């Protein structure tokens, strides 16, 4: 019984799918529907729809149903200290809507190369934080070395644009504190040294394995002043991410930017307040300043970047960001910045951005680094790829994340295995290579080969006899030349529309452009059922109101007394009884209603009949 139910269910699904498939008129369209349609390549003439489901296909030849071959591994280096994922490159032949699956192995390395770039807010409220970094610089590099002996460290800083109302445009070295009051005075009130001129982003220290250089750079960094609280961390982050050579990011390393701030952020369109309407182009714009540091020089010309711009560049360059955000802001008010940054991390993607709370003076920076690093390495997350649907299924040691995007709570050097299912949402224009990112662990290079054409599509036969020499035969169907149509290109556009369009009361032959039938129905006229409706060459006549309809017999309550046939003249739009012959005498019935019977001519209702 259960088997019978499955057979019936499968047949029902096949018919339902066939109804959708039937609307497609070419083989290429048919096989790219994403619902498993197949194409019947039998040569014309062919009865029934060519595009259908496999269950309902009525083909003499094998249906056209290109098979996507299994995934092909292109590179598979052994897992170890440098290689954390396998395979590293794979080829996928994809049909729309039909999944391809391969097994991915991930083994988190214990001593994986680490690039840690610190990006610090140097606005006035960060003075104590800067002091903490200076005092703890040796402890910071010691902690990084414990995490990975193959570490590098770099440093950059940010404040905000030199544009009113974000910052004063009259900055003048040592007079800066005394000449400008307002919020900037509050920002710098507790700073022993006067605030220096502000800027958006400076790159002080390229990534280096020389831990002593970090302390040297920090000793020469000073606090800056600006007017409003939200700063420009996203613009600085974008520059540190896209200026790969200047920052010194290494290939094959875990790349992390840690942002230290106690203020909110500005993003796209915020610059319009200061008259900056040019969209941020997302490109690297660093050049050496007089102090010997790389500085972002397009700041006065461009708006702040959008969150999505920053996210896309983080993904493109395989970089993770950690927002180390203080709970409270100076001037004794509670900050919502931590909440704001958590929402920002969601927008960027929880596998690319993390938020860690840091003490008001950043004194706990060393422990924050360890916690943040462990957050990055705790879960294996498979990021999405544009145009593809990605699914994950555990195979070995994989505790699936709640959203199904990867494995949770992984341990160093523990092998995790899971199946990755890739489905092409719609046909890609051509073969292309895309990266399947696993932030913190590496990328899988996917070579995507779309199957969007039938095998028979390249076997076109022009001027084919089956198409009346008016079209090419492709996959069994006629592809008619301009001006012709029909299954075998038998119809000619020059014939024009049906005469009078059949007055919307009939059926037009799409090829001959003639009204092949007019709409009729049964109705009661004078108490008698008659076949009434439209008639005539163009269905231009209508006897449905009774006018022009054949009469009903005087004695016999039937049309034409039942002894004749109602005939309608399409030119005059008249209907008359065409009387038949009586059975005994063989003479015709007479009268407008065929009511006079020649075999019973004594009928007084018809005087004069002999």
XYZ file of C-alpha atoms in Angstrom:
610
model
C 0.000 0.000 0.000
C 2.807 2.413 0.972
C 4.675 1.636 -2.287
C 1.496 2.291 -4.261
C 1.095 5.622 -2.454
C 4.655 6.625 -3.394
C 4.039 5.695 -7.035
C 0.845 7.760 -7.103
C 2.564 10.667 -5.340
C 5.494 10.594 -7.745
C 3.163 10.498 -10.744
C 1.152 13.412 -9.356
C 4.298 15.480 -8.820
C 5.460 14.611 -12.336
C 2.194 15.870 -13.859
C 2.317 19.035 -11.759
C 5.854 19.743 -12.896
C 4.934 18.981 -16.507
C 2.257 21.683 -16.451
C 4.934 24.241 -15.588
C 7.442 22.842 -18.093
C 4.940 22.974 -20.978
C 5.185 26.752 -21.315
C 8.816 26.672 -22.539
C 9.315 26.590 -26.304
C 13.047 25.971 -26.732
C 15.315 23.241 -25.442
C 17.708 25.704 -23.760
C 14.883 27.403 -21.872
C 13.450 24.014 -20.945
C 16.528 22.565 -19.262
C 17.308 25.745 -17.299
C 13.970 26.017 -15.496
C 15.446 24.640 -12.279
C 12.565 22.171 -11.750
C 13.897 19.192 -13.698
C 12.218 19.692 -17.090
C 13.321 17.579 -20.080
C 12.948 18.158 -23.819
C 11.636 15.759 -26.486
C 13.917 16.122 -29.549
C 11.679 14.070 -31.919
C 11.604 15.770 -35.353
C 8.574 17.816 -36.392
C 5.678 17.247 -36.694
C 5.285 16.417 -33.006
C 2.043 16.192 -31.081
C 1.979 17.502 -27.539
C 4.371 19.750 -25.610
C 8.091 19.096 -26.068
C 9.135 20.513 -22.681
C 7.750 18.307 -19.931
C 8.744 16.264 -16.895
C 10.687 13.030 -17.268
C 7.706 11.053 -15.910
C 5.315 12.383 -18.553
C 7.698 12.642 -21.522
C 6.221 10.884 -24.581
C 9.280 10.783 -26.821
C 10.332 8.244 -29.421
C 13.950 9.238 -28.820
C 15.721 9.777 -25.484
C 14.704 13.098 -23.862
C 17.309 15.851 -23.858
C 18.376 15.997 -20.209
C 22.025 17.121 -19.858
C 23.622 15.462 -16.857
C 25.840 17.551 -14.584
C 28.943 15.417 -14.034
C 30.167 14.946 -10.437
C 32.467 17.576 -8.850
C 36.096 17.397 -9.967
C 38.836 18.141 -7.417
C 41.487 20.453 -8.924
C 43.795 20.923 -5.909
C 43.967 19.007 -2.628
C 47.049 19.737 -0.521
C 47.495 17.864 2.753
C 46.113 19.464 5.898
C 48.757 20.891 8.247
C 50.095 24.082 9.864
C 49.586 26.163 6.728
C 46.703 24.308 5.068
C 43.489 24.229 7.112
C 40.906 23.249 4.483
C 40.757 20.544 1.832
C 40.159 20.476 -1.086
C 41.408 23.946 -1.972
C 40.017 24.051 -5.537
C 37.135 22.209 -7.173
C 35.256 22.243 -10.497
C 31.457 22.140 -10.509
C 29.260 21.548 -13.567
C 25.908 23.071 -12.642
C 22.378 23.032 -14.006
C 19.959 25.604 -12.652
C 18.224 24.386 -9.519
C 20.045 21.044 -9.430
C 22.465 20.692 -6.461
C 26.039 19.416 -6.567
C 27.654 18.131 -3.365
C 31.258 17.689 -2.265
C 32.881 16.894 1.100
C 34.986 19.569 2.772
C 37.523 18.847 5.518
C 38.696 21.541 7.950
C 41.431 21.124 10.569
C 42.166 24.304 12.579
C 45.926 24.773 12.866
C 47.390 25.595 16.284
C 50.194 27.837 15.021
C 48.654 29.415 11.908
C 50.297 32.636 10.596
C 48.613 35.723 12.101
C 48.594 39.336 10.826
C 47.215 41.651 13.567
C 46.677 45.288 12.611
C 45.621 47.712 15.372
C 43.505 50.661 14.217
C 43.079 53.167 17.043
C 40.714 56.086 17.593
C 42.975 59.029 18.585
C 40.240 61.535 19.440
C 40.601 63.375 22.773
C 38.660 60.866 24.872
C 41.161 58.137 23.996
C 44.144 59.619 25.844
C 44.116 57.029 28.666
C 43.673 54.231 26.108
C 46.728 55.410 24.220
C 48.727 55.434 27.463
C 47.604 51.840 28.147
C 48.776 50.706 24.720
C 52.131 52.374 25.215
C 52.601 50.728 28.623
C 51.369 47.326 27.456
C 52.975 47.174 24.013
C 55.453 44.474 25.096
C 52.671 42.420 26.713
C 50.593 42.769 23.542
C 53.322 41.349 21.302
C 54.068 38.605 23.875
C 50.413 37.550 23.754
C 50.445 37.542 19.959
C 53.548 35.325 19.982
C 51.789 32.850 22.273
C 48.873 32.721 19.862
C 51.161 32.210 16.858
C 54.924 32.266 16.587
C 54.350 33.338 12.970
C 52.709 36.665 13.854
C 53.138 40.178 12.464
C 51.803 43.376 14.031
C 50.957 46.759 12.522
C 49.399 50.048 13.657
C 47.206 52.780 12.197
C 45.046 55.554 13.634
C 41.950 57.554 12.753
C 39.884 60.519 13.907
C 37.562 62.253 11.434
C 37.331 64.413 8.340
C 38.742 67.939 8.451
C 35.407 69.486 7.538
C 32.956 71.500 9.581
C 30.931 70.454 11.611
C 33.060 67.303 12.139
C 36.294 69.156 12.955
C 37.682 72.666 12.866
C 39.175 73.778 9.566
C 41.397 76.385 11.318
C 43.815 73.978 12.956
C 47.072 75.747 13.780
C 49.501 73.580 15.697
C 50.088 74.689 19.313
C 47.341 77.342 19.210
C 44.755 74.663 18.366
C 43.525 74.269 21.985
C 43.283 77.943 22.820
C 41.687 79.219 19.625
C 38.750 76.794 19.442
C 36.230 76.035 22.146
C 32.987 74.024 22.247
C 32.947 70.234 22.113
C 36.581 70.081 21.052
C 37.587 71.754 24.323
C 35.697 69.058 26.255
C 37.354 66.334 24.190
C 40.835 67.587 25.028
C 40.255 68.995 28.528
C 41.974 66.086 30.289
C 44.896 65.798 27.903
C 48.199 67.090 29.248
C 49.585 67.762 25.786
C 47.528 69.914 23.448
C 45.609 68.156 20.685
C 47.221 68.093 17.275
C 45.499 68.625 13.910
C 43.040 65.911 13.000
C 42.901 63.545 10.012
C 40.822 60.549 8.836
C 43.475 57.812 8.639
C 47.213 57.439 9.100
C 49.137 54.241 8.559
C 52.014 54.351 11.075
C 53.487 50.840 11.078
C 53.358 48.214 8.283
C 52.905 44.651 9.493
C 56.182 43.434 10.950
C 57.509 40.564 13.040
C 59.776 43.046 14.929
C 57.751 43.554 18.108
C 59.984 46.426 19.255
C 58.760 48.622 16.401
C 55.250 48.768 17.844
C 56.444 50.456 21.028
C 58.613 52.913 19.081
C 55.662 53.969 16.929
C 53.272 54.288 19.882
C 55.704 56.572 21.742
C 55.439 59.129 18.931
C 51.645 59.006 18.524
C 49.600 61.911 19.969
C 45.934 62.582 20.606
C 43.981 64.676 18.070
C 40.932 66.922 18.380
C 37.606 67.119 16.584
C 34.136 68.520 17.227
C 31.539 65.738 17.216
C 31.416 62.277 18.799
C 30.962 59.834 15.886
C 34.307 59.247 14.179
C 35.525 57.763 10.880
C 36.508 54.156 11.749
C 34.811 52.707 8.650
C 36.702 54.982 6.272
C 39.989 54.154 8.012
C 39.106 50.445 8.034
C 38.370 50.510 4.315
C 41.775 52.055 3.536
C 43.601 49.539 5.735
C 41.793 46.711 3.931
C 42.267 47.829 0.316
C 45.865 49.129 0.633
C 47.293 45.616 0.732
C 50.898 46.421 -0.178
C 51.182 49.495 2.035
C 49.850 47.661 5.102
C 51.799 44.520 4.260
C 49.136 41.809 4.433
C 50.622 38.364 3.780
C 49.157 35.614 1.644
C 48.156 32.501 3.563
C 47.698 34.226 6.934
C 44.801 34.974 9.261
C 44.237 38.706 8.685
C 42.654 40.686 11.543
C 42.031 44.415 12.028
C 41.304 45.335 15.670
C 39.578 48.718 15.991
C 39.886 50.456 19.386
C 37.270 53.159 19.964
C 34.788 54.606 22.416
C 32.635 56.463 19.871
C 30.134 55.714 17.151
C 30.852 55.770 13.421
C 29.890 57.761 10.369
C 28.848 56.104 7.156
C 27.653 56.930 3.619
C 25.585 60.154 3.275
C 26.820 61.538 6.618
C 29.376 63.561 4.663
C 26.637 65.587 2.980
C 26.326 67.659 6.141
C 29.770 69.014 5.290
C 29.025 69.280 1.551
C 30.780 66.029 0.587
C 28.487 64.539 -2.064
C 30.951 62.468 -4.119
C 30.482 58.761 -3.467
C 33.406 56.982 -1.825
C 35.137 54.966 -4.564
C 36.471 52.249 -2.228
C 39.999 52.477 -3.685
C 43.373 52.864 -1.942
C 44.430 56.527 -1.604
C 47.522 56.661 0.625
C 50.602 58.784 0.144
C 53.539 59.711 2.368
C 53.087 62.872 4.476
C 55.766 65.236 5.856
C 56.038 63.185 9.061
C 56.973 60.067 7.138
C 53.626 58.254 7.511
C 51.161 57.078 4.885
C 48.023 59.246 5.061
C 44.630 59.059 3.348
C 44.562 62.084 1.020
C 41.120 61.827 -0.656
C 39.212 62.505 2.553
C 38.234 66.131 1.676
C 36.818 65.000 -1.680
C 34.705 61.927 -0.849
C 31.829 60.933 1.385
C 32.217 58.205 4.002
C 31.959 54.612 2.666
C 28.800 52.551 3.058
C 28.642 49.524 5.336
C 28.195 47.277 2.296
C 31.312 48.734 0.643
C 33.330 47.877 3.741
C 31.780 44.410 3.947
C 32.518 43.623 0.298
C 36.173 44.671 0.640
C 36.598 42.610 3.807
C 35.292 39.575 1.932
C 37.309 40.320 -1.214
C 40.603 40.561 0.718
C 39.763 37.882 3.301
C 40.118 40.125 6.355
C 38.299 39.911 9.697
C 37.602 42.947 11.866
C 37.221 43.093 15.654
C 35.559 46.140 17.197
C 37.013 46.602 20.697
C 34.473 49.098 22.027
C 34.292 50.786 25.437
C 31.003 50.555 27.322
C 30.996 54.202 28.420
C 31.869 57.433 26.715
C 33.467 60.357 28.542
C 31.455 63.315 29.848
C 29.521 60.956 32.132
C 26.947 59.615 29.749
C 26.077 56.012 29.011
C 27.026 54.881 25.538
C 24.956 52.873 23.119
C 28.039 52.419 20.926
C 28.467 48.800 21.968
C 24.940 48.054 20.779
C 25.513 50.068 17.596
C 28.665 48.102 16.801
C 26.911 44.791 17.387
C 24.334 45.808 14.797
C 27.162 46.855 12.502
C 28.795 43.433 12.936
C 25.518 41.772 11.908
C 25.396 43.904 8.754
C 28.976 43.044 7.854
C 28.416 39.387 8.737
C 29.008 37.584 12.006
C 31.793 35.549 10.431
C 33.639 38.706 9.327
C 33.065 41.100 12.238
C 33.166 40.601 16.002
C 32.557 42.941 18.936
C 34.469 42.815 22.220
C 33.893 45.091 25.190
C 37.053 46.790 26.402
C 37.780 48.755 29.589
C 37.390 52.527 29.462
C 41.170 52.956 29.460
C 41.894 49.795 27.407
C 43.889 48.370 30.324
C 42.539 44.908 29.542
C 43.701 45.004 25.916
C 45.874 41.885 26.296
C 43.006 39.652 27.467
C 40.699 41.207 24.874
C 43.122 40.137 22.125
C 43.055 36.527 23.348
C 39.252 36.467 23.699
C 38.764 38.063 20.279
C 41.121 35.610 18.590
C 39.330 32.660 20.166
C 36.002 34.101 18.962
C 37.326 34.161 15.408
C 38.603 30.568 15.595
C 35.716 29.113 17.619
C 33.331 28.441 14.730
C 33.803 27.335 11.143
C 31.416 29.375 9.007
C 30.864 28.893 5.277
C 30.032 32.299 3.776
C 27.594 32.707 0.908
C 28.519 33.196 -2.743
C 26.585 35.469 -5.094
C 24.256 33.544 -7.423
C 24.596 30.281 -5.474
C 22.649 28.625 -2.677
C 24.973 26.912 -0.183
C 23.908 24.126 2.186
C 25.857 22.337 4.934
C 25.384 18.790 6.293
C 27.638 17.314 9.044
C 29.795 14.281 8.305
C 32.385 14.096 11.138
C 32.732 16.011 14.437
C 30.617 18.878 13.094
C 28.251 20.386 15.641
C 26.048 22.308 13.222
C 25.513 26.012 13.934
C 21.923 27.054 14.633
C 21.647 28.800 11.255
C 23.161 25.795 9.445
C 26.121 27.782 8.085
C 28.925 25.666 9.554
C 30.326 23.949 12.637
C 30.327 25.311 16.202
C 32.889 25.074 19.009
C 35.734 23.570 17.018
C 38.980 22.601 18.739
C 42.524 23.168 17.413
C 43.807 20.268 15.309
C 40.448 18.475 15.445
C 39.311 17.328 12.003
C 35.851 18.578 11.010
C 34.100 17.225 7.916
C 30.844 18.265 6.291
C 29.126 18.062 2.931
C 28.727 21.315 1.025
C 25.798 21.466 -1.403
C 25.999 24.098 -4.132
C 22.977 25.056 -6.242
C 23.040 27.561 -9.101
C 20.051 29.889 -8.697
C 20.026 31.008 -12.334
C 22.251 30.481 -15.335
C 25.637 32.164 -15.103
C 26.708 33.955 -18.307
C 29.856 31.834 -18.673
C 32.402 29.725 -16.818
C 33.807 31.670 -13.875
C 35.884 31.268 -10.729
C 34.537 32.329 -7.350
C 35.828 31.910 -3.815
C 33.844 30.040 -1.179
C 35.089 31.792 1.993
C 35.612 30.156 5.386
C 36.715 33.242 7.390
C 39.687 32.486 9.597
C 40.467 29.227 7.811
C 40.841 30.004 4.113
C 38.887 29.811 0.869
C 37.819 27.103 -1.549
C 38.287 28.130 -5.177
C 35.179 27.130 -7.134
C 35.348 26.838 -10.921
C 31.699 27.077 -11.954
C 30.731 25.634 -15.335
C 27.078 26.429 -16.117
C 25.108 23.952 -18.244
C 22.651 26.278 -19.946
C 22.452 24.761 -23.449
C 21.190 21.434 -24.756
C 23.653 19.177 -26.534
C 21.458 19.337 -29.631
C 21.409 23.164 -29.714
C 24.675 23.250 -31.638
C 23.305 20.845 -34.270
C 21.150 23.311 -36.223
C 19.831 22.305 -39.668
C 18.880 25.428 -41.715
C 16.167 25.398 -44.406
C 14.974 22.041 -43.184
C 12.159 20.309 -45.150
C 10.296 19.578 -41.908
C 10.063 23.332 -41.489
C 8.883 23.933 -45.081
C 12.277 25.460 -45.926
C 11.109 28.416 -43.849
C 13.168 27.704 -40.739
C 15.931 25.710 -39.060
C 15.408 22.431 -37.256
C 16.883 22.675 -33.730
C 16.457 19.872 -31.203
C 13.555 18.507 -33.283
C 11.602 21.793 -33.276
C 11.365 24.386 -36.018
C 12.981 27.758 -35.380
C 11.069 29.733 -38.009
C 12.547 32.577 -39.982
C 11.141 36.057 -39.623
C 7.633 36.342 -41.059
C 6.704 32.687 -40.490
C 5.390 30.736 -37.566
C 3.627 27.502 -36.647
C 4.955 24.098 -35.652
C 6.334 23.572 -39.167
C 6.554 27.259 -40.129
C 3.434 26.790 -42.231
C 1.887 30.096 -41.184
C 2.594 33.460 -42.778
C 2.444 36.758 -40.889
C 1.378 38.579 -44.083
C -2.115 37.074 -43.865
C -2.859 39.507 -41.043
C -5.423 39.054 -38.292
C -8.656 37.074 -38.533
C -11.473 38.816 -40.374
C -13.072 41.152 -37.869
C -11.258 39.167 -35.145
C -14.377 36.928 -35.273
C -16.191 39.719 -33.413
C -14.869 38.111 -30.218
C -17.569 35.460 -30.747
C -15.600 32.698 -32.390
C -12.330 30.797 -32.764
C -9.662 32.053 -35.123
C -7.263 29.690 -36.843
C -3.855 31.102 -35.967
C -2.424 29.994 -39.251
C -5.178 30.470 -41.941
C -6.547 33.500 -40.094
C -10.127 32.300 -40.682
C -12.953 31.985 -38.203
C -13.207 28.228 -37.949
C -16.104 28.110 -35.463
C -18.564 30.544 -33.950
C -19.803 30.517 -30.386
C -23.216 28.848 -30.004
C -25.251 27.547 -27.111
C -28.702 26.208 -26.267
C -31.393 28.669 -25.257
C -35.159 28.724 -24.889
C -36.992 30.836 -27.439
C -40.792 30.749 -27.356
C -40.620 27.912 -24.871
C -38.521 25.799 -27.214
C -34.802 24.914 -27.008
C -32.838 26.187 -29.983
C -29.152 26.215 -30.860
C -28.476 29.946 -30.984
C -25.491 32.260 -30.960
C -23.103 33.582 -33.590
C -22.850 32.616 -37.233
C -21.475 33.949 -40.487
C -18.036 33.963 -42.086
C -16.749 36.329 -39.404
C -19.230 35.264 -36.690
C -20.793 38.647 -37.378
C -24.403 37.407 -37.065
C -26.127 36.726 -33.784
C -29.571 35.161 -33.317
C -29.318 34.788 -29.557
C -32.035 37.451 -29.043
C -34.578 35.523 -31.116
C -34.435 37.881 -34.071
C -33.619 35.930 -37.211
C -34.017 32.590 -35.479
C -35.911 29.762 -37.210
C -39.649 29.534 -36.344
C -41.237 26.934 -34.103
C -43.981 24.730 -35.542
C -47.592 25.826 -34.997
C -48.759 22.333 -34.119
C -45.537 20.683 -33.144
C -43.586 22.527 -30.496
C -40.211 22.088 -32.181
C -37.940 24.221 -34.345
C -39.032 23.807 -38.002
C -41.748 21.479 -36.623
C -39.039 18.875 -36.311
C -39.372 18.270 -40.085
C -36.671 20.623 -41.279
C -33.228 21.966 -40.531
C -32.539 25.516 -39.396
C -30.142 27.084 -41.936
C -28.569 30.510 -41.459
C -27.358 32.866 -44.171
C -24.129 34.463 -42.979
C -24.373 37.296 -45.509
C -27.949 38.339 -44.712
C -27.713 37.211 -41.108
C -31.074 35.362 -41.652
C -32.103 31.902 -40.546
C -34.781 29.845 -42.441
C -36.169 26.328 -42.226
C -34.957 24.006 -44.941
C -37.788 21.440 -45.032
C -37.257 17.751 -45.459
C -39.359 15.070 -47.299
C -42.405 13.304 -45.885
C -41.957 9.536 -45.463
C -45.038 8.357 -47.434
C -45.301 10.625 -50.441
C -41.683 11.710 -50.550
C -42.877 15.282 -51.086
C -41.283 18.083 -49.113
C -42.837 19.545 -46.045
C -43.822 23.139 -46.648
C -44.521 26.347 -44.802
C -42.117 28.710 -43.116
C -42.041 26.291 -40.187
C -42.180 23.131 -42.341
C -45.492 22.523 -40.590
C -47.506 21.389 -43.680
C -47.311 17.614 -44.042
C -48.003 16.492 -47.647
C -49.135 13.100 -46.347
C -51.872 14.842 -44.324
C -52.884 17.697 -46.642
C -56.428 17.828 -45.209
C -55.030 19.907 -42.406
C -57.322 22.956 -42.366
C -54.586 25.132 -40.955
C -52.955 25.036 -44.385
C -55.749 25.826 -46.900
C -54.957 25.507 -50.542
C -52.698 22.534 -50.074
C -53.787 19.748 -52.440
